[in-house]
Amino acid sequence: MGVERSRVTKEVLPNGLTILVAEDHATPVVAINLWVRAGYFDEEDRETGISHVIEHMFFKGTADRPRPDQIATEIKALGGELNAGTYYDSTNYYIVLPSENFRRGLEIQADALMHPLFDPDELRREIEAVIQEGRRKLDTPAAYASEMLLQEAFQVHRIRRWRIGGETALRGLTRDDLARYYASHYVPGRVIVSIVGDVETARAIQTAHLFLGGMAAGEAAALGSPPEPPQTGFRYRRIQGDIRRGYALLGFHTPPVLTDEDFALRVLAHTLGAGRASRLFQSVKETAGLVDAIGASVDSFRDVGQLSILAEMEPANATLAVRAIQAEIGRIRGEPPSPQEIDRARAAIEFRYHQGRADVLGRSSTLAYFEALGGYDLEERSVERLNQVTPDDVRHAAEAFLTLENATVLEYLPHDAGIE
């Protein structure tokens, strides 16, 4: 199964801002996805969480639309919806609305980008909303344990930080802090506007020039995190909390996104721990009965990656579960995936890929994501490279990266587990 090739037009404005347009006339809607190459990795330690706070403030007022609810109200009146998200290396803001209102929607999006108010009173309210998000994450054991695994596995890279930020530091952020960060990160050269839907390409580009061409170019701050040195020894940590179940997590440092090893490791992670047919599910859950749930995944970025395995079980089974997982990892080095396992993994990964780009919003996000990594055309080439992964590629990746000296184990257990 290949990727259908749809025409994408790219235009870089004189100020450096990138416009991508893909026509899709299946339905009379359009997505305007504003993608900024600025996220948690780009924050200094003193400003951890500021990207997320800016995300909350982005649609909360401009000089022409000073009320905090005004932008959302206008978009709703146009028949649209808006939302945003922050991740390690990007923040994106999108509007989806009827295509007849495209021009108006892009004008509002451009106003939000170019003239944010960052009202101090609204900022205080939104910081409290961010803090509540952090507290909910603390109360979600798997999510909390996953960040604690990163904290243990990484010594230097910013991926190790509690990414939402500490409560005291968040409350200390001021309007001036946001304005400084914004001025050095939200510069045209770091912004991609991906437009997908029922629009004419020439009209969309002309409208982008009109509303975004006046954004002043500025000097951008350094992109990304200080590099992580290679791990040279096994790491282990046990933490306890007010929880009922036990969680065991294993992490391995892996190469950056879109490398040959990255594609092989994605197939490896799927073979190990995605679905009922995966090796970890069959051996550790079904045969040994040591866990109630188990899965494996790869998260990879421009400069860093990690393969993670997460299992949930009765607390008393945590140590045995870790040993069983390690045994299965050892087995895959000696018994690489069969061609059938490889085909199943590739088909599942490709299915998720196509599913994620099935509508105009998903397509706009996919285009912007790959453009931020070096070019939207990497989208199609990635599926081609995935289909070239062989059992030997997977075995070599397992031998190179799923080693004891590259491993970190974290156990998250109840306070009263009674385990020494």
PDB file of N, CA, C and O in Angstrom, residues 219-284:
ATOM      1  N   GLU A 219      15.478  37.946  14.932  1.00  0.00           N
ATOM      2  CA  GLU A 219      16.546  36.997  15.218  1.00  0.00           C
ATOM      3  C   GLU A 219      16.012  35.890  16.122  1.00  0.00           C
ATOM      4  O   GLU A 219      15.437  36.163  17.176  1.00  0.00           O
ATOM      5  N   ALA A 220      16.201  34.667  15.710  1.00  0.00           N
ATOM      6  CA  ALA A 220      15.657  33.527  16.440  1.00  0.00           C
ATOM      7  C   ALA A 220      16.628  33.032  17.496  1.00  0.00           C
ATOM      8  O   ALA A 220      17.852  33.045  17.299  1.00  0.00           O
ATOM      9  N   ALA A 221      16.087  32.580  18.613  1.00  0.00           N
ATOM     10  CA  ALA A 221      16.895  31.950  19.650  1.00  0.00           C
ATOM     11  C   ALA A 221      17.400  30.600  19.161  1.00  0.00           C
ATOM     12  O   ALA A 221      16.903  30.041  18.180  1.00  0.00           O
ATOM     13  N   ALA A 222      18.381  30.074  19.846  1.00  0.00           N
ATOM     14  CA  ALA A 222      18.909  28.752  19.506  1.00  0.00           C
ATOM     15  C   ALA A 222      17.798  27.724  19.559  1.00  0.00           C
ATOM     16  O   ALA A 222      16.914  27.768  20.423  1.00  0.00           O
ATOM     17  N   LEU A 223      17.834  26.778  18.624  1.00  0.00           N
ATOM     18  CA  LEU A 223      16.792  25.771  18.512  1.00  0.00           C
ATOM     19  C   LEU A 223      17.220  24.493  19.218  1.00  0.00           C
ATOM     20  O   LEU A 223      18.305  23.975  18.985  1.00  0.00           O
ATOM     21  N   GLY A 224      16.358  23.993  20.108  1.00  0.00           N
ATOM     22  CA  GLY A 224      16.578  22.684  20.683  1.00  0.00           C
ATOM     23  C   GLY A 224      17.368  22.664  21.975  1.00  0.00           C
ATOM     24  O   GLY A 224      17.689  23.697  22.565  1.00  0.00           O
ATOM     25  N   SER A 225      17.686  21.460  22.408  1.00  0.00           N
ATOM     26  CA  SER A 225      18.272  21.193  23.716  1.00  0.00           C
ATOM     27  C   SER A 225      19.772  20.949  23.622  1.00  0.00           C
ATOM     28  O   SER A 225      20.289  20.543  22.573  1.00  0.00           O
ATOM     29  N   PRO A 226      20.483  21.151  24.734  1.00  0.00           N
ATOM     30  CA  PRO A 226      21.863  20.637  24.787  1.00  0.00           C
ATOM     31  C   PRO A 226      21.860  19.132  24.533  1.00  0.00           C
ATOM     32  O   PRO A 226      20.929  18.431  24.929  1.00  0.00           O
ATOM     33  N   PRO A 227      22.883  18.596  23.873  1.00  0.00           N
ATOM     34  CA  PRO A 227      22.873  17.179  23.503  1.00  0.00           C
ATOM     35  C   PRO A 227      23.075  16.263  24.708  1.00  0.00           C
ATOM     36  O   PRO A 227      23.739  16.622  25.678  1.00  0.00           O
ATOM     37  N   GLU A 228      22.496  15.079  24.606  1.00  0.00           N
ATOM     38  CA  GLU A 228      22.649  14.059  25.637  1.00  0.00           C
ATOM     39  C   GLU A 228      23.869  13.193  25.331  1.00  0.00           C
ATOM     40  O   GLU A 228      24.024  12.677  24.224  1.00  0.00           O
ATOM     41  N   PRO A 229      24.771  13.013  26.292  1.00  0.00           N
ATOM     42  CA  PRO A 229      25.898  12.096  26.053  1.00  0.00           C
ATOM     43  C   PRO A 229      25.408  10.652  26.006  1.00  0.00           C
ATOM     44  O   PRO A 229      24.355  10.325  26.557  1.00  0.00           O
ATOM     45  N   PRO A 230      26.148   9.764  25.347  1.00  0.00           N
ATOM     46  CA  PRO A 230      25.740   8.355  25.289  1.00  0.00           C
ATOM     47  C   PRO A 230      25.627   7.756  26.687  1.00  0.00           C
ATOM     48  O   PRO A 230      26.420   8.069  27.583  1.00  0.00           O
ATOM     49  N   GLN A 231      24.642   6.895  26.871  1.00  0.00           N
ATOM     50  CA  GLN A 231      24.511   6.181  28.135  1.00  0.00           C
ATOM     51  C   GLN A 231      25.494   5.016  28.134  1.00  0.00           C
ATOM     52  O   GLN A 231      25.598   4.269  27.154  1.00  0.00           O
ATOM     53  N   THR A 232      26.191   4.831  29.234  1.00  0.00           N
ATOM     54  CA  THR A 232      27.221   3.790  29.283  1.00  0.00           C
ATOM     55  C   THR A 232      27.007   2.781  30.395  1.00  0.00           C
ATOM     56  O   THR A 232      27.865   1.931  30.632  1.00  0.00           O
ATOM     57  N   GLY A 233      25.865   2.860  31.076  1.00  0.00           N
ATOM     58  CA  GLY A 233      25.628   1.903  32.146  1.00  0.00           C
ATOM     59  C   GLY A 233      24.153   1.803  32.487  1.00  0.00           C
ATOM     60  O   GLY A 233      23.394   2.765  32.325  1.00  0.00           O
ATOM     61  N   PHE A 234      23.752   0.632  32.946  1.00  0.00           N
ATOM     62  CA  PHE A 234      22.366   0.363  33.312  1.00  0.00           C
ATOM     63  C   PHE A 234      21.899   1.308  34.434  1.00  0.00           C
ATOM     64  O   PHE A 234      22.651   1.593  35.374  1.00  0.00           O
ATOM     65  N   ARG A 235      20.656   1.798  34.314  1.00  0.00           N
ATOM     66  CA  ARG A 235      20.083   2.686  35.323  1.00  0.00           C
ATOM     67  C   ARG A 235      18.775   2.091  35.846  1.00  0.00           C
ATOM     68  O   ARG A 235      18.001   1.519  35.079  1.00  0.00           O
ATOM     69  N   TYR A 236      18.577   2.260  37.142  1.00  0.00           N
ATOM     70  CA  TYR A 236      17.383   1.693  37.782  1.00  0.00           C
ATOM     71  C   TYR A 236      16.891   2.652  38.861  1.00  0.00           C
ATOM     72  O   TYR A 236      17.682   3.266  39.586  1.00  0.00           O
ATOM     73  N   ARG A 237      15.575   2.758  38.963  1.00  0.00           N
ATOM     74  CA  ARG A 237      14.980   3.563  40.025  1.00  0.00           C
ATOM     75  C   ARG A 237      13.619   2.976  40.377  1.00  0.00           C
ATOM     76  O   ARG A 237      12.873   2.534  39.503  1.00  0.00           O
ATOM     77  N   ARG A 238      13.331   2.985  41.676  1.00  0.00           N
ATOM     78  CA  ARG A 238      11.998   2.600  42.150  1.00  0.00           C
ATOM     79  C   ARG A 238      11.400   3.798  42.877  1.00  0.00           C
ATOM     80  O   ARG A 238      12.044   4.394  43.742  1.00  0.00           O
ATOM     81  N   ILE A 239      10.176   4.157  42.508  1.00  0.00           N
ATOM     82  CA  ILE A 239       9.453   5.221  43.191  1.00  0.00           C
ATOM     83  C   ILE A 239       8.137   4.662  43.686  1.00  0.00           C
ATOM     84  O   ILE A 239       7.646   3.648  43.193  1.00  0.00           O
ATOM     85  N   GLN A 240       7.579   5.319  44.687  1.00  0.00           N
ATOM     86  CA  GLN A 240       6.315   4.867  45.259  1.00  0.00           C
ATOM     87  C   GLN A 240       5.340   6.029  45.332  1.00  0.00           C
ATOM     88  O   GLN A 240       5.738   7.196  45.409  1.00  0.00           O
ATOM     89  N   GLY A 241       4.069   5.691  45.287  1.00  0.00           N
ATOM     90  CA  GLY A 241       3.045   6.723  45.325  1.00  0.00           C
ATOM     91  C   GLY A 241       1.732   6.176  45.826  1.00  0.00           C
ATOM     92  O   GLY A 241       1.594   4.986  46.142  1.00  0.00           O
ATOM     93  N   ASP A 242       0.750   7.053  45.878  1.00  0.00           N
ATOM     94  CA  ASP A 242      -0.586   6.697  46.344  1.00  0.00           C
ATOM     95  C   ASP A 242      -1.368   6.084  45.185  1.00  0.00           C
ATOM     96  O   ASP A 242      -2.284   6.687  44.619  1.00  0.00           O
ATOM     97  N   ILE A 243      -0.974   4.869  44.822  1.00  0.00           N
ATOM     98  CA  ILE A 243      -1.590   4.154  43.710  1.00  0.00           C
ATOM     99  C   ILE A 243      -1.907   2.734  44.153  1.00  0.00           C
ATOM    100  O   ILE A 243      -1.430   2.280  45.201  1.00  0.00           O
ATOM    101  N   ARG A 244      -2.677   2.040  43.367  1.00  0.00           N
ATOM    102  CA  ARG A 244      -3.067   0.668  43.717  1.00  0.00           C
ATOM    103  C   ARG A 244      -2.343  -0.376  42.875  1.00  0.00           C
ATOM    104  O   ARG A 244      -2.101  -1.476  43.339  1.00  0.00           O
ATOM    105  N   ARG A 245      -2.068  -0.041  41.626  1.00  0.00           N
ATOM    106  CA  ARG A 245      -1.418  -0.986  40.726  1.00  0.00           C
ATOM    107  C   ARG A 245       0.079  -0.721  40.681  1.00  0.00           C
ATOM    108  O   ARG A 245       0.569   0.314  41.127  1.00  0.00           O
ATOM    109  N   GLY A 246       0.821  -1.646  40.102  1.00  0.00           N
ATOM    110  CA  GLY A 246       2.239  -1.455  39.885  1.00  0.00           C
ATOM    111  C   GLY A 246       2.517  -1.180  38.418  1.00  0.00           C
ATOM    112  O   GLY A 246       1.785  -1.654  37.532  1.00  0.00           O
ATOM    113  N   TYR A 247       3.569  -0.421  38.154  1.00  0.00           N
ATOM    114  CA  TYR A 247       3.957  -0.094  36.779  1.00  0.00           C
ATOM    115  C   TYR A 247       5.454  -0.341  36.632  1.00  0.00           C
ATOM    116  O   TYR A 247       6.245   0.076  37.486  1.00  0.00           O
ATOM    117  N   ALA A 248       5.808  -1.031  35.566  1.00  0.00           N
ATOM    118  CA  ALA A 248       7.217  -1.269  35.248  1.00  0.00           C
ATOM    119  C   ALA A 248       7.488  -0.688  33.871  1.00  0.00           C
ATOM    120  O   ALA A 248       6.753  -0.969  32.910  1.00  0.00           O
ATOM    121  N   LEU A 249       8.545   0.114  33.783  1.00  0.00           N
ATOM    122  CA  LEU A 249       8.877   0.765  32.526  1.00  0.00           C
ATOM    123  C   LEU A 249      10.344   0.517  32.189  1.00  0.00           C
ATOM    124  O   LEU A 249      11.205   0.565  33.080  1.00  0.00           O
ATOM    125  N   LEU A 250      10.615   0.240  30.933  1.00  0.00           N
ATOM    126  CA  LEU A 250      11.974   0.107  30.426  1.00  0.00           C
ATOM    127  C   LEU A 250      12.156   1.108  29.293  1.00  0.00           C
ATOM    128  O   LEU A 250      11.271   1.255  28.442  1.00  0.00           O
ATOM    129  N   GLY A 251      13.292   1.792  29.290  1.00  0.00           N
ATOM    130  CA  GLY A 251      13.574   2.749  28.237  1.00  0.00           C
ATOM    131  C   GLY A 251      14.960   2.542  27.659  1.00  0.00           C
ATOM    132  O   GLY A 251      15.900   2.166  28.370  1.00  0.00           O
ATOM    133  N   PHE A 252      15.095   2.791  26.370  1.00  0.00           N
ATOM    134  CA  PHE A 252      16.372   2.664  25.673  1.00  0.00           C
ATOM    135  C   PHE A 252      16.576   3.896  24.794  1.00  0.00           C
ATOM    136  O   PHE A 252      15.677   4.274  24.033  1.00  0.00           O
ATOM    137  N   HIS A 253      17.746   4.517  24.876  1.00  0.00           N
ATOM    138  CA  HIS A 253      18.064   5.625  23.981  1.00  0.00           C
ATOM    139  C   HIS A 253      18.100   5.117  22.543  1.00  0.00           C
ATOM    140  O   HIS A 253      18.658   4.050  22.263  1.00  0.00           O
ATOM    141  N   THR A 254      17.508   5.896  21.635  1.00  0.00           N
ATOM    142  CA  THR A 254      17.471   5.524  20.226  1.00  0.00           C
ATOM    143  C   THR A 254      17.843   6.739  19.368  1.00  0.00           C
ATOM    144  O   THR A 254      17.859   7.868  19.858  1.00  0.00           O
ATOM    145  N   PRO A 255      18.115   6.528  18.080  1.00  0.00           N
ATOM    146  CA  PRO A 255      18.548   7.635  17.212  1.00  0.00           C
ATOM    147  C   PRO A 255      17.410   8.615  16.899  1.00  0.00           C
ATOM    148  O   PRO A 255      16.234   8.337  17.171  1.00  0.00           O
ATOM    149  N   PRO A 256      17.761   9.742  16.301  1.00  0.00           N
ATOM    150  CA  PRO A 256      16.745  10.742  15.945  1.00  0.00           C
ATOM    151  C   PRO A 256      15.751  10.235  14.906  1.00  0.00           C
ATOM    152  O   PRO A 256      15.932   9.188  14.279  1.00  0.00           O
ATOM    153  N   VAL A 257      14.717  11.010  14.712  1.00  0.00           N
ATOM    154  CA  VAL A 257      13.642  10.671  13.787  1.00  0.00           C
ATOM    155  C   VAL A 257      14.152  10.629  12.353  1.00  0.00           C
ATOM    156  O   VAL A 257      15.094  11.334  11.975  1.00  0.00           O
ATOM    157  N   LEU A 258      13.538   9.744  11.563  1.00  0.00           N
ATOM    158  CA  LEU A 258      13.765   9.614  10.120  1.00  0.00           C
ATOM    159  C   LEU A 258      15.133   9.060   9.746  1.00  0.00           C
ATOM    160  O   LEU A 258      15.505   9.076   8.577  1.00  0.00           O
ATOM    161  N   THR A 259      15.888   8.553  10.716  1.00  0.00           N
ATOM    162  CA  THR A 259      17.098   7.808  10.382  1.00  0.00           C
ATOM    163  C   THR A 259      16.703   6.379  10.004  1.00  0.00           C
ATOM    164  O   THR A 259      15.590   5.919  10.310  1.00  0.00           O
ATOM    165  N   ASP A 260      17.603   5.667   9.340  1.00  0.00           N
ATOM    166  CA  ASP A 260      17.297   4.276   8.977  1.00  0.00           C
ATOM    167  C   ASP A 260      16.992   3.453  10.219  1.00  0.00           C
ATOM    168  O   ASP A 260      16.069   2.614  10.222  1.00  0.00           O
ATOM    169  N   GLU A 261      17.760   3.671  11.289  1.00  0.00           N
ATOM    170  CA  GLU A 261      17.537   2.920  12.523  1.00  0.00           C
ATOM    171  C   GLU A 261      16.182   3.245  13.141  1.00  0.00           C
ATOM    172  O   GLU A 261      15.540   2.387  13.761  1.00  0.00           O
ATOM    173  N   ASP A 262      15.725   4.480  12.978  1.00  0.00           N
ATOM    174  CA  ASP A 262      14.431   4.883  13.527  1.00  0.00           C
ATOM    175  C   ASP A 262      13.305   4.058  12.912  1.00  0.00           C
ATOM    176  O   ASP A 262      12.416   3.567  13.612  1.00  0.00           O
ATOM    177  N   PHE A 263      13.348   3.854  11.601  1.00  0.00           N
ATOM    178  CA  PHE A 263      12.303   3.061  10.948  1.00  0.00           C
ATOM    179  C   PHE A 263      12.367   1.603  11.405  1.00  0.00           C
ATOM    180  O   PHE A 263      11.334   0.970  11.661  1.00  0.00           O
ATOM    181  N   ALA A 264      13.574   1.068  11.528  1.00  0.00           N
ATOM    182  CA  ALA A 264      13.713  -0.313  11.997  1.00  0.00           C
ATOM    183  C   ALA A 264      13.215  -0.456  13.425  1.00  0.00           C
ATOM    184  O   ALA A 264      12.568  -1.456  13.779  1.00  0.00           O
ATOM    185  N   LEU A 265      13.487   0.533  14.260  1.00  0.00           N
ATOM    186  CA  LEU A 265      13.059   0.474  15.658  1.00  0.00           C
ATOM    187  C   LEU A 265      11.545   0.603  15.796  1.00  0.00           C
ATOM    188  O   LEU A 265      10.949   0.043  16.721  1.00  0.00           O
ATOM    189  N   ARG A 266      10.906   1.318  14.892  1.00  0.00           N
ATOM    190  CA  ARG A 266       9.447   1.392  14.923  1.00  0.00           C
ATOM    191  C   ARG A 266       8.828   0.030  14.635  1.00  0.00           C
ATOM    192  O   ARG A 266       7.855  -0.376  15.271  1.00  0.00           O
ATOM    193  N   VAL A 267       9.410  -0.663  13.665  1.00  0.00           N
ATOM    194  CA  VAL A 267       8.941  -2.025  13.381  1.00  0.00           C
ATOM    195  C   VAL A 267       9.238  -2.932  14.568  1.00  0.00           C
ATOM    196  O   VAL A 267       8.408  -3.768  14.970  1.00  0.00           O
ATOM    197  N   LEU A 268      10.404  -2.771  15.162  1.00  0.00           N
ATOM    198  CA  LEU A 268      10.780  -3.568  16.332  1.00  0.00           C
ATOM    199  C   LEU A 268       9.813  -3.342  17.486  1.00  0.00           C
ATOM    200  O   LEU A 268       9.357  -4.301  18.128  1.00  0.00           O
ATOM    201  N   ALA A 269       9.496  -2.074  17.781  1.00  0.00           N
ATOM    202  CA  ALA A 269       8.581  -1.772  18.890  1.00  0.00           C
ATOM    203  C   ALA A 269       7.216  -2.381  18.646  1.00  0.00           C
ATOM    204  O   ALA A 269       6.578  -2.907  19.575  1.00  0.00           O
ATOM    205  N   HIS A 270       6.745  -2.331  17.416  1.00  0.00           N
ATOM    206  CA  HIS A 270       5.438  -2.919  17.110  1.00  0.00           C
ATOM    207  C   HIS A 270       5.470  -4.428  17.290  1.00  0.00           C
ATOM    208  O   HIS A 270       4.549  -5.027  17.862  1.00  0.00           O
ATOM    209  N   THR A 271       6.545  -5.051  16.817  1.00  0.00           N
ATOM    210  CA  THR A 271       6.672  -6.505  16.966  1.00  0.00           C
ATOM    211  C   THR A 271       6.721  -6.898  18.437  1.00  0.00           C
ATOM    212  O   THR A 271       6.116  -7.897  18.847  1.00  0.00           O
ATOM    213  N   LEU A 272       7.408  -6.113  19.229  1.00  0.00           N
ATOM    214  CA  LEU A 272       7.530  -6.422  20.646  1.00  0.00           C
ATOM    215  C   LEU A 272       6.236  -6.190  21.409  1.00  0.00           C
ATOM    216  O   LEU A 272       5.840  -7.032  22.226  1.00  0.00           O
ATOM    217  N   GLY A 273       5.589  -5.048  21.173  1.00  0.00           N
ATOM    218  CA  GLY A 273       4.526  -4.696  22.105  1.00  0.00           C
ATOM    219  C   GLY A 273       3.366  -3.908  21.572  1.00  0.00           C
ATOM    220  O   GLY A 273       2.864  -2.999  22.256  1.00  0.00           O
ATOM    221  N   ALA A 274       2.891  -4.218  20.368  1.00  0.00           N
ATOM    222  CA  ALA A 274       1.700  -3.545  19.853  1.00  0.00           C
ATOM    223  C   ALA A 274       0.670  -4.592  19.448  1.00  0.00           C
ATOM    224  O   ALA A 274       0.842  -5.304  18.466  1.00  0.00           O
ATOM    225  N   GLY A 275      -0.375  -4.693  20.228  1.00  0.00           N
ATOM    226  CA  GLY A 275      -1.445  -5.619  19.885  1.00  0.00           C
ATOM    227  C   GLY A 275      -1.302  -6.994  20.512  1.00  0.00           C
ATOM    228  O   GLY A 275      -0.276  -7.355  21.078  1.00  0.00           O
ATOM    229  N   ARG A 276      -2.361  -7.770  20.364  1.00  0.00           N
ATOM    230  CA  ARG A 276      -2.438  -9.082  21.007  1.00  0.00           C
ATOM    231  C   ARG A 276      -1.461 -10.092  20.413  1.00  0.00           C
ATOM    232  O   ARG A 276      -1.090 -11.061  21.076  1.00  0.00           O
ATOM    233  N   ALA A 277      -1.041  -9.872  19.165  1.00  0.00           N
ATOM    234  CA  ALA A 277      -0.109 -10.808  18.543  1.00  0.00           C
ATOM    235  C   ALA A 277       1.345 -10.483  18.866  1.00  0.00           C
ATOM    236  O   ALA A 277       2.238 -11.257  18.489  1.00  0.00           O
ATOM    237  N   SER A 278       1.607  -9.390  19.552  1.00  0.00           N
ATOM    238  CA  SER A 278       2.985  -8.987  19.822  1.00  0.00           C
ATOM    239  C   SER A 278       3.657  -9.958  20.789  1.00  0.00           C
ATOM    240  O   SER A 278       3.010 -10.653  21.570  1.00  0.00           O
ATOM    241  N   ARG A 279       4.970  -9.975  20.749  1.00  0.00           N
ATOM    242  CA  ARG A 279       5.717 -10.945  21.546  1.00  0.00           C
ATOM    243  C   ARG A 279       5.559 -10.717  23.050  1.00  0.00           C
ATOM    244  O   ARG A 279       5.417 -11.673  23.817  1.00  0.00           O
ATOM    245  N   LEU A 280       5.627  -9.475  23.478  1.00  0.00           N
ATOM    246  CA  LEU A 280       5.485  -9.208  24.915  1.00  0.00           C
ATOM    247  C   LEU A 280       4.091  -9.553  25.407  1.00  0.00           C
ATOM    248  O   LEU A 280       3.927 -10.096  26.508  1.00  0.00           O
ATOM    249  N   PHE A 281       3.083  -9.248  24.623  1.00  0.00           N
ATOM    250  CA  PHE A 281       1.716  -9.591  25.027  1.00  0.00           C
ATOM    251  C   PHE A 281       1.572 -11.102  25.162  1.00  0.00           C
ATOM    252  O   PHE A 281       1.008 -11.597  26.159  1.00  0.00           O
ATOM    253  N   GLN A 282       2.091 -11.831  24.181  1.00  0.00           N
ATOM    254  CA  GLN A 282       1.931 -13.275  24.206  1.00  0.00           C
ATOM    255  C   GLN A 282       2.741 -13.934  25.329  1.00  0.00           C
ATOM    256  O   GLN A 282       2.240 -14.832  26.014  1.00  0.00           O
ATOM    257  N   SER A 283       3.971 -13.472  25.541  1.00  0.00           N
ATOM    258  CA  SER A 283       4.832 -14.158  26.508  1.00  0.00           C
ATOM    259  C   SER A 283       4.615 -13.672  27.937  1.00  0.00           C
ATOM    260  O   SER A 283       4.453 -14.489  28.863  1.00  0.00           O
ATOM    261  N   VAL A 284       4.602 -12.363  28.138  1.00  0.00           N
ATOM    262  CA  VAL A 284       4.573 -11.827  29.500  1.00  0.00           C
ATOM    263  C   VAL A 284       3.152 -11.774  30.050  1.00  0.00           C
ATOM    264  O   VAL A 284       2.932 -12.000  31.239  1.00  0.00           O
TER     265      VAL A 284
END
